[in-house]
Structures are given as structure tokens and as C-alpha cells.
CSV table of C-alpha atoms in Angstrom, one decimal:
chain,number,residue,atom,x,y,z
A,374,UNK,CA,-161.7,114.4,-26.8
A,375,UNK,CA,-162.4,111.8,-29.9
A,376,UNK,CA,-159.9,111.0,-32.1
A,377,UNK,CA,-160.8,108.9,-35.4
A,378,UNK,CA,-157.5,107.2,-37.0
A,379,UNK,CA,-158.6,106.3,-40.2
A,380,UNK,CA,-159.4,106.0,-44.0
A,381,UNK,CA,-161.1,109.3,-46.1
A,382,UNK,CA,-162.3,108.6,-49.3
A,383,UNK,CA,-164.1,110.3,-52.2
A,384,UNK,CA,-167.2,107.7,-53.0
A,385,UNK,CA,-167.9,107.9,-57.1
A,386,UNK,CA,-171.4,106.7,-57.4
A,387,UNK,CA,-173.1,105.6,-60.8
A,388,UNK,CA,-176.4,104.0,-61.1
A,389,UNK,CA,-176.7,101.9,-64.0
A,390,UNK,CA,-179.1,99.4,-65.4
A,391,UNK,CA,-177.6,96.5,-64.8
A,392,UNK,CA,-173.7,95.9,-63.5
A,393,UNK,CA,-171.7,94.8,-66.2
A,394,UNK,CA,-170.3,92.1,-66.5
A,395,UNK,CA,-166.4,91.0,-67.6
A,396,UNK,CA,-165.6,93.3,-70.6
A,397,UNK,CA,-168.9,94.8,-71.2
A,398,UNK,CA,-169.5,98.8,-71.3
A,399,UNK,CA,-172.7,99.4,-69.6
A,400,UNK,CA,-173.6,103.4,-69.5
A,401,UNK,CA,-174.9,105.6,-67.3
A,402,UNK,CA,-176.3,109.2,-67.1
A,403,UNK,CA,-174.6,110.4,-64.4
A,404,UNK,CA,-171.9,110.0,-61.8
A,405,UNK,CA,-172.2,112.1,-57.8
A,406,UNK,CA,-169.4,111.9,-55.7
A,407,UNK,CA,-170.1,111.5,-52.0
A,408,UNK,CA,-167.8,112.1,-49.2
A,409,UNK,CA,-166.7,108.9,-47.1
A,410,UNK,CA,-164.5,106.3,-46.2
A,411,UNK,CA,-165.4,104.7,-42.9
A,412,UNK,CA,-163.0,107.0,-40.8
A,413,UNK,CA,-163.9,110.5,-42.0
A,414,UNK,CA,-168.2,108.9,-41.8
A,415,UNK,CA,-167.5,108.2,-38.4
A,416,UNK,CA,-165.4,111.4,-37.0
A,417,UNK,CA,-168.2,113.6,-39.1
A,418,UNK,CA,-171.1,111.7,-37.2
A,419,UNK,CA,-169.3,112.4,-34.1
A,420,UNK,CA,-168.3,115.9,-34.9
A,421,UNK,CA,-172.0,116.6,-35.5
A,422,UNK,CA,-173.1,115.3,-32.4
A,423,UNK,CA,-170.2,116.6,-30.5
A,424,UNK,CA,-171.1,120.6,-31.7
A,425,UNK,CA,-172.7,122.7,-29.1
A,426,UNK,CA,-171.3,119.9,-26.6
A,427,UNK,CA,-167.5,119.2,-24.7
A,428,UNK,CA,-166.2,117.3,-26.6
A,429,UNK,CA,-164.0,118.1,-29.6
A,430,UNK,CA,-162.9,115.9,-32.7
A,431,UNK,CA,-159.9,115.2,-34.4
A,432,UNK,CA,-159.0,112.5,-36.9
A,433,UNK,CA,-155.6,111.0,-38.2
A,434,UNK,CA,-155.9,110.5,-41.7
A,435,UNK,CA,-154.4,110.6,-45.3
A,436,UNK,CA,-155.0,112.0,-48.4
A,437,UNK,CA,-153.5,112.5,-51.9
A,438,UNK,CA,-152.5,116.4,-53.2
A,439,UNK,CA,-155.5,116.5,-55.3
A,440,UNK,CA,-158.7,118.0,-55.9
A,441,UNK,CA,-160.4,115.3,-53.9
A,442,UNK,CA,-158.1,115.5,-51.3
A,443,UNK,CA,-158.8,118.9,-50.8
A,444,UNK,CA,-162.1,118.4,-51.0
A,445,UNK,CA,-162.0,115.9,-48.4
A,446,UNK,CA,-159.9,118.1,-46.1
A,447,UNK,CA,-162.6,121.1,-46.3
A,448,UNK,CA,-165.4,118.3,-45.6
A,449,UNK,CA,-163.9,117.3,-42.6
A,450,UNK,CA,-163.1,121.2,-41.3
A,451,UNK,CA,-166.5,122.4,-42.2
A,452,UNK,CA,-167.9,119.7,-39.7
A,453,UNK,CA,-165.9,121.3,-37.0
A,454,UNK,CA,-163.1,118.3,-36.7
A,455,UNK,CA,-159.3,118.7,-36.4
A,456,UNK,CA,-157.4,118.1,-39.2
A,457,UNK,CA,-154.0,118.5,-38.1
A,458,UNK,CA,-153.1,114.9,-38.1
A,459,UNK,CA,-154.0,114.3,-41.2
A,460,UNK,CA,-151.0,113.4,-44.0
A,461,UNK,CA,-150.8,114.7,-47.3
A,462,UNK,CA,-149.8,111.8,-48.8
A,463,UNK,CA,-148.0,111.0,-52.3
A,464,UNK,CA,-150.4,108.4,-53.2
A,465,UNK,CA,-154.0,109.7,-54.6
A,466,UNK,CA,-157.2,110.5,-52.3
A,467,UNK,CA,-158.3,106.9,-52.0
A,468,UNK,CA,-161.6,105.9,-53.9
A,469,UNK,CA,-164.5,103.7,-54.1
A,470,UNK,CA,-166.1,103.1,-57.2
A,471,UNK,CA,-169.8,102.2,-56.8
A,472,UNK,CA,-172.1,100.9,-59.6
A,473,UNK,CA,-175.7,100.4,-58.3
A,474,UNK,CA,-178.2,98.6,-60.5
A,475,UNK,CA,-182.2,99.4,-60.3
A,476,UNK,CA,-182.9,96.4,-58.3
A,477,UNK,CA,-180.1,98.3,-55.2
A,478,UNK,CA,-177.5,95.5,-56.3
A,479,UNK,CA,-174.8,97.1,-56.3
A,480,UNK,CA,-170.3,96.5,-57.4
A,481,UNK,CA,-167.4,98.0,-55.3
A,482,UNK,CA,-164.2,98.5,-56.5
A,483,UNK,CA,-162.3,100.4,-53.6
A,484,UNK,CA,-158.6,102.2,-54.6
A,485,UNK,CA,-156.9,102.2,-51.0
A,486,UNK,CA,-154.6,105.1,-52.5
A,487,UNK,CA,-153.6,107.7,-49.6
A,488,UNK,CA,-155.0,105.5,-46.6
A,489,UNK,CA,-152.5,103.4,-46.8
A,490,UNK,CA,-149.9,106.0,-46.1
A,491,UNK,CA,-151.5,106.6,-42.9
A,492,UNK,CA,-148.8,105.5,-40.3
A,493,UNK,CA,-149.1,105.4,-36.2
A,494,UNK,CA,-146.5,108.0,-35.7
A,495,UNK,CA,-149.1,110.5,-37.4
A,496,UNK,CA,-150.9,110.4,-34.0
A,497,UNK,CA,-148.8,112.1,-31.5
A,498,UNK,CA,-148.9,110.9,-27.8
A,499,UNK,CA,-149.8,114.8,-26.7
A,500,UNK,CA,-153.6,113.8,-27.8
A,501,UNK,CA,-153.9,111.0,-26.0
A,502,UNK,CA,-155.3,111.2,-22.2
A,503,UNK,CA,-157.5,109.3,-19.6
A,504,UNK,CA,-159.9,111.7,-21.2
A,505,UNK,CA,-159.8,110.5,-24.9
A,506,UNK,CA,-161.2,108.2,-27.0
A,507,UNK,CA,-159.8,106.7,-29.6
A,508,UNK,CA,-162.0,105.4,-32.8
A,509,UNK,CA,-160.4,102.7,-35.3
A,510,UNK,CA,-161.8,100.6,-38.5
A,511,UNK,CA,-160.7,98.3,-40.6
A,512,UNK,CA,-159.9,100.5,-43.7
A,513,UNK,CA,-156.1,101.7,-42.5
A,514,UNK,CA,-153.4,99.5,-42.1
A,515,UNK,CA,-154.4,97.0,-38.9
A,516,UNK,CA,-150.6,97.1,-37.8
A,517,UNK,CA,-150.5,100.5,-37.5
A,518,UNK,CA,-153.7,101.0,-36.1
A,519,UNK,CA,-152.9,97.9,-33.7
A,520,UNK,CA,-149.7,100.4,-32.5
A,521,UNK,CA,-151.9,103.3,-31.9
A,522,UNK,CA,-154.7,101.3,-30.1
A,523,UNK,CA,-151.7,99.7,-27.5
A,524,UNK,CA,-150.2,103.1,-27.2
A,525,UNK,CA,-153.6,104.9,-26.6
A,526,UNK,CA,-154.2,102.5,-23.9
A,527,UNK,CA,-151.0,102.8,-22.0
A,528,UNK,CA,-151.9,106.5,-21.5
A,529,UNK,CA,-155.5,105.3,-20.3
A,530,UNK,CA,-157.4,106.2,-23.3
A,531,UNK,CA,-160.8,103.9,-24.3
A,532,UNK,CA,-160.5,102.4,-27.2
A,533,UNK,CA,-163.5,101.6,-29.5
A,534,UNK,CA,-162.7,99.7,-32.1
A,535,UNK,CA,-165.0,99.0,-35.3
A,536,UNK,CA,-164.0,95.4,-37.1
A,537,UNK,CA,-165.2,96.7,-39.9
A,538,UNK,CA,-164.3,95.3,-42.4
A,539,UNK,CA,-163.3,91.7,-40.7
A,540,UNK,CA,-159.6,91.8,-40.3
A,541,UNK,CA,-157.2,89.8,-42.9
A,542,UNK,CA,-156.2,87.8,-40.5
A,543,UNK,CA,-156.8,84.4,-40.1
A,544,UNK,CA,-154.8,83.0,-37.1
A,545,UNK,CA,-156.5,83.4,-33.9
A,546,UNK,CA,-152.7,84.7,-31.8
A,547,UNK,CA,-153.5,87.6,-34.1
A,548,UNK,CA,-157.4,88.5,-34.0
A,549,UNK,CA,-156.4,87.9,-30.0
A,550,UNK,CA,-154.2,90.7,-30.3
A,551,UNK,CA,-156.4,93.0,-31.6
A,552,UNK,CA,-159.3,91.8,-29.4
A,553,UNK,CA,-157.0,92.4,-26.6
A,554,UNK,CA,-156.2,96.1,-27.2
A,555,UNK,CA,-159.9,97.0,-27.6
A,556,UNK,CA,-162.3,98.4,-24.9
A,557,UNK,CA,-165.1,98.4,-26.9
A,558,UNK,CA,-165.9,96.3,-29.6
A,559,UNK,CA,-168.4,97.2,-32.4
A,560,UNK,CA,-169.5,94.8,-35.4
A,561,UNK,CA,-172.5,93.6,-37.1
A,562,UNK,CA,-174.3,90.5,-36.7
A,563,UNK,CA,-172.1,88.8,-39.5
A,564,UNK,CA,-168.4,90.6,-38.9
A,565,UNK,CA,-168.9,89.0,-35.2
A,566,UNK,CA,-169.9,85.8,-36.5
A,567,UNK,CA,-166.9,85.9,-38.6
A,568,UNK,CA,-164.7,86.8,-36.0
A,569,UNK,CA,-165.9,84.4,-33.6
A,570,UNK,CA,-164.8,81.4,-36.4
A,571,UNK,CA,-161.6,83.0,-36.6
A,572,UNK,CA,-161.0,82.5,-33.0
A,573,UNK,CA,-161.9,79.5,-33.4
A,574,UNK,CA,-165.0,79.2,-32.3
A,575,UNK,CA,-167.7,79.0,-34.5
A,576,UNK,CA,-171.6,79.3,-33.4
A,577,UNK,CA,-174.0,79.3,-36.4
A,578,UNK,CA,-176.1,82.4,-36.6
A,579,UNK,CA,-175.9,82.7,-32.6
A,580,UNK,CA,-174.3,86.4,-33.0
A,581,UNK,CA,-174.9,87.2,-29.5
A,582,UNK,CA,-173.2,83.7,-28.8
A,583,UNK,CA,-170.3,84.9,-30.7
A,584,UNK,CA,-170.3,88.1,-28.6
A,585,UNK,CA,-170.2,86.7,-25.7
A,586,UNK,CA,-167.0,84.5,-26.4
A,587,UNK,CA,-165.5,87.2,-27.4
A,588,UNK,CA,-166.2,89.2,-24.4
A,589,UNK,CA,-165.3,86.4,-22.1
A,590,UNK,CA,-162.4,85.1,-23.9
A,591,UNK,CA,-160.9,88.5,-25.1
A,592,UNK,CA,-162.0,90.9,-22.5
A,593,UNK,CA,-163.3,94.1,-24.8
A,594,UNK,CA,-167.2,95.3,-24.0
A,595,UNK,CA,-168.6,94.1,-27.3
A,596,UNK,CA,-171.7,95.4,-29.2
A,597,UNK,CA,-173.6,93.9,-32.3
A,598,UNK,CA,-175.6,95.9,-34.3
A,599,UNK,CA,-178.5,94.4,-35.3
A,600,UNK,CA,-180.5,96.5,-37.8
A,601,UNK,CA,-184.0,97.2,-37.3
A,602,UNK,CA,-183.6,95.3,-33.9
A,603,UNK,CA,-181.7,97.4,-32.6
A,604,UNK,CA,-178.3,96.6,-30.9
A,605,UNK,CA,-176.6,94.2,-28.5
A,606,UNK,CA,-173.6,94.8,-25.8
A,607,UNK,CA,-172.4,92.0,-23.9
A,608,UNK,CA,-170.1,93.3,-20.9
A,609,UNK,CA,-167.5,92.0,-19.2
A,610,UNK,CA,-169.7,90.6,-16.0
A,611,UNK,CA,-171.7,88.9,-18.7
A,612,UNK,CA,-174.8,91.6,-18.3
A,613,UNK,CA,-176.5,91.5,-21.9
A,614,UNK,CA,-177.7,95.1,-22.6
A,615,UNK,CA,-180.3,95.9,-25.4
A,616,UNK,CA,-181.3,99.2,-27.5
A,617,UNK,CA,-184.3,99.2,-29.3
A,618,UNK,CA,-184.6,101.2,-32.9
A,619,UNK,CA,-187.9,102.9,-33.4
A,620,UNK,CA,-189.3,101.9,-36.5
A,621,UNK,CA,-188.6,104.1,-39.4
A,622,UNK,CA,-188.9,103.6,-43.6
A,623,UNK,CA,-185.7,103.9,-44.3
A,624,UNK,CA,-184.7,105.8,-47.8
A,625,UNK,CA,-180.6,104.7,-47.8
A,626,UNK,CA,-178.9,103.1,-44.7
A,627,UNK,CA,-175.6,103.6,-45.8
A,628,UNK,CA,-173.5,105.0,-43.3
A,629,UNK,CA,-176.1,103.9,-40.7
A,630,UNK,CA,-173.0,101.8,-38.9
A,631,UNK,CA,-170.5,104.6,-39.2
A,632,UNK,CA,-173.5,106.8,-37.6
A,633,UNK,CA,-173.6,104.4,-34.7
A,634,UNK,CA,-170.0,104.2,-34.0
A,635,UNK,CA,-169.3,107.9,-34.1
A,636,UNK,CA,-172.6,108.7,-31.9
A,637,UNK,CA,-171.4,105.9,-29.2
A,638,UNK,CA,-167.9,107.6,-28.9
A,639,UNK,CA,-169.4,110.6,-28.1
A,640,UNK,CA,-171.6,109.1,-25.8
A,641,UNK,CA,-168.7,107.6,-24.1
A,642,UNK,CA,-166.9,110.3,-24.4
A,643,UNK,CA,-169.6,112.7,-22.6
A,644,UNK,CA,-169.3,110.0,-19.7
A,645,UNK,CA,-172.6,108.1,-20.7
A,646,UNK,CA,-172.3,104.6,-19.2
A,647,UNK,CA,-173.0,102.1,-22.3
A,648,UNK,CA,-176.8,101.3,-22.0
A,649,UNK,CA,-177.7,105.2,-22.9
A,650,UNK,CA,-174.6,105.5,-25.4
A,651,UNK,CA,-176.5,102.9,-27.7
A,652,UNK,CA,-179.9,104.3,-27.3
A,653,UNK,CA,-178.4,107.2,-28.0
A,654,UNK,CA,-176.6,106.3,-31.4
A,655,UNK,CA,-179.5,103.9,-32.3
A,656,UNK,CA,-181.9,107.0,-32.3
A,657,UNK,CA,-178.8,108.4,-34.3
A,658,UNK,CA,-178.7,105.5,-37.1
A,659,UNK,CA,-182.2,105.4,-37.4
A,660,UNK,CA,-181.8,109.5,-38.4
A,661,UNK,CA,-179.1,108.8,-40.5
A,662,UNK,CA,-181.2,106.2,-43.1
A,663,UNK,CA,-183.7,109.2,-43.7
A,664,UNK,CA,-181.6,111.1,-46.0
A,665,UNK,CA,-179.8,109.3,-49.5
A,666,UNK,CA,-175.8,109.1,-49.0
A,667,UNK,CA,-173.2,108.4,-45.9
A,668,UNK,CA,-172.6,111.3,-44.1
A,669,UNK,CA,-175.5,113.8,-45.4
A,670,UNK,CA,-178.3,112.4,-43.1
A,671,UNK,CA,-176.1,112.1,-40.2
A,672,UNK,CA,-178.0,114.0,-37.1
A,673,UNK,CA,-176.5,117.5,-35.6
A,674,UNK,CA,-176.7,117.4,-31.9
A,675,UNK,CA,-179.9,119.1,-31.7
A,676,UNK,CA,-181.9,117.5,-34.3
A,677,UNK,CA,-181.0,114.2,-32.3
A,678,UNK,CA,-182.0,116.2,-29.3
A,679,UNK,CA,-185.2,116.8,-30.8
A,680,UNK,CA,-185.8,113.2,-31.5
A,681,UNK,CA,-184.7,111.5,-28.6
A,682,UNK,CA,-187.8,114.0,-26.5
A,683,UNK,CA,-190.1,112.6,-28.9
A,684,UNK,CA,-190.0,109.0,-28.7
């Protein structure tokens, strides 16, 4: 079993001409609203993968009582994923307001709302097993997901852990912590170059570098997506394990991460050992940047089925 505990938004999209700048109106024709939040991306990617398969998905989550809530809810259930651990919260359905220019630049403002109602006791122990695995982010509260990921653990649960955003934190007796309550560590080339400073031990642009401390220091598999070069998992012997991305044109990579993350856990979660998990979620990603928005060109099982005989 998967469980994601984690943030759902409602992603408000508007392109625009240019971003504007302090007080300035700037119009636009049009605003489309997108499912996500790096949570529900990565328990939909999951769930897609996971149908016609053994594994089933559930996700810890909150939402407002609103339109977009419900919204959210019906997303997540139409992609086959439990939602019984998910809070409907006081707060509103959290939000990310996106403004993206004709160049691609692009201005955030994210409303946390709901997600930050989400609390560890939402996940009861009766879902955790030797047989589950447990996905985190950044997006949540870290001390609550820092609770879940200990208590997971204790019941022998893997725990794969996205940094993603880097954590607020900024002593190293805490980033330890979290390092130390993660199986399996996934970031990008610059969260685990962050990270690595954090600890305390800074190594340029040497993200593999950073992985490897990090690994050897903190004891979690750790993986570094890479882009078009694919990905990088240093384990905890010190083997250094590559997956190669076929080359693709991409049309929007957003969501390409959360793609990965969810396709790894099923992976893991299907009993893959790592090295075939990140082909397989690679292939995944690649899919995923073929189609505009987060979660709609995420694969199904068999269209990555499909691909992966191909190449």
C-alpha cells in the first residue's frame, strides 16, 4: 500500500503579457484552474500507475468546505485513491496563484489554506505495515510530517521522502532529524545542494557530492533528479546507480518531479529494487512533460507499459 501525507491544491493559472509589477493591473484573457499541490500530484501519479496492479493508494490530506475542495476530493477518487484520511478543514482549499508571462517567466503566490490543518493523527497506525510506503513533501507542516515519518517507521514502513521544497530549517540537529527518518531521499540537483550546505557541508555544484554526504552521514538511500540526464541514487554501500531519460521535446514539465516520486513508490512498493524503480519513473517523467499541466500527462499503467517495450 502507498500512502501520500500531504498538500492538495487548486492551481489558478493566468498567462499574461508581462508579470506586473508592485501596484500595477496587468490583464489577461483568461484564467484555468488545474488540479495540484505536490501531495495529491504525487498520489494521482502513483494511483495511475498503481491501477490494474497490487498496490492501492491512499492519501492524508486537507481541504476547505468549498467548491474547490470538492473538486479536489472528486479528483483524487476519480484516480482510484482513498480519500478517507483526508480532513475537511475550516481553512479554504489552499491555492497557488500562477501568472506566466510569454517568455515562460512565471510569479507564485501560494495560499497554504487547508494544508496546514493537516495534522499526524489524521493518519491512523491501522495503515501502516512492513508492506507500506509512505510518501512525504515539503508542502504540510514538517513537524507533523516528521511524526508520521518516525511513527511509519517504527511499524517497518519505507519511507520516501521528497525535500521538496527545501525545509525551513536552518540548523543542521534539525535537517539531521529529518534525514534520519527517511529511507529514501528524493531532490533535485539544487534542493540537495541546498541541503547539503545546511548540514553543513557545502560542495559547489557537485550534487552527486552532496548526495553522497548525505547518504553517508544521514543514512537514507538518496536520489537526485537530474532533468534530461536522467537521475542519480547513491546507496548506503556507496554504489552510485544511474537512469537514463530518453530524449523527448518536452511541451510543459511541470509535475515532471511529482511524476517521478509517485512512479518510484510504486515501484518500491511492487518490490522493484531501486535501479528498475528509477528507470521506471524516469520513463514516467519523460511521459508526463508531453501533455500542458501537472497531473493531466501523468502515464496510466499501461500507456507506461507501452513505452517502457519500446525503448
Amino acid at each position: 500500500m502507498i500512502i501520500v501525507f500531504g498538500s492538495i491544491n487548486m492551481d489558478l493559472v493566468a498567462r499574461v503579457p508581462r508579470i506586473a509589477r508592485p501596484g500595477e493591473t496587468v490583464l489577461s484573457r483568461r484564467a484555468d484552474s488545474f488540479f495540484g499541490g505536490k501531495g495529491a500530484n504525487q498520489a494521482v501519479a502513483a494511483a495511475r500507475i498503481s491501477r490494474g496492479g497490487p498496490v492501492r493508494v491512499a492519501m492524508a490530506g486537507a481541504v476547505g468546505n468549498d467548491p474547490f475542495g470538492t473538486a479536489c476530493l472528486k479528483n483524487l477518487e476519480e484516480n482510484g485513491i482513498d480519500v478517507e484520511a483526508i480532513r475537511i478543514a475550516e481553512d479554504p482549499t489552499g491555492c497557488a496563484f500562477i501568472t506566466v508571462d510569454g517568455t515562460g517567466e512565471n510569479a507564485i503566490t501560494v495560499a497554504n489554506g487547508a494544508n496546514m490543518a493537516l495534522r499526524s493523527t489524521d493518519l491512523s497506525d491501522s495503515l501502516l505495515s512492513k508492506a507500506t510506503v509512505l510518501v512525504l513533501q515539503m508542502e504540510v507542516s514538517p513537524t507533523d510530517s516528521l511524526d508520521v515519518a518516525t511513527r511509519a517507521r517504527r511499524f517497518g514502513a519505507k519511507v520516501v521522502w521528497n525535500f521538496a521544497p527545501v525545509p525551513p530549517v536552518k540548523e543542521r540537529s534539525v535537517m539531521a532529524q529529518l534525514l534520519q527518518a527517511t529511507d529514501v531521499l528524493v531532490v533535485n540537483e539544487h534542493e540537495a545542494l541546498a541541503i547539503a550546505e545546511i548540514v553543513g557541508e557545502p560542495v559547489g555544484n557537485d550534487y552527486l557530492r552532496a548526495a553522497t554526504i548525505l547518504t553517508h552521514e544521514f543514512g537514507p538511500t538518496s536520489i537526485v533528479t537530474a532533468g534530461a540526464r536522467g537521475a542519480y541514487a547513491i546507496a548506503a554501500d556507496g554504489t552510485q546507480i544511474h537512469a537514463a531519460v530518453h530524449p523527448i521535446i518536452p511541451v510543459d514539465t511541470t509535475g515532471a518531479g511529482d511524476t517521478f516520486v509517485g512512479v518510484l513508490a510504486n515501484s518500491l512498493a511492487e518490490g522493484l529494487a531501486t535501479g528498475p524503480g528509477m528507470e521506471r519513473a524516469c520513463a514516467a517523467a519523460s511521459l508526463s512533460c508531453l501533455t500542458a499541466g501537472a497531473q493531466a500527462g501523468m502515464p496510466h499503467r499501461d500507456a507506461l507499459e507501452r513505452h517502457l517495450a519500446q525503448t
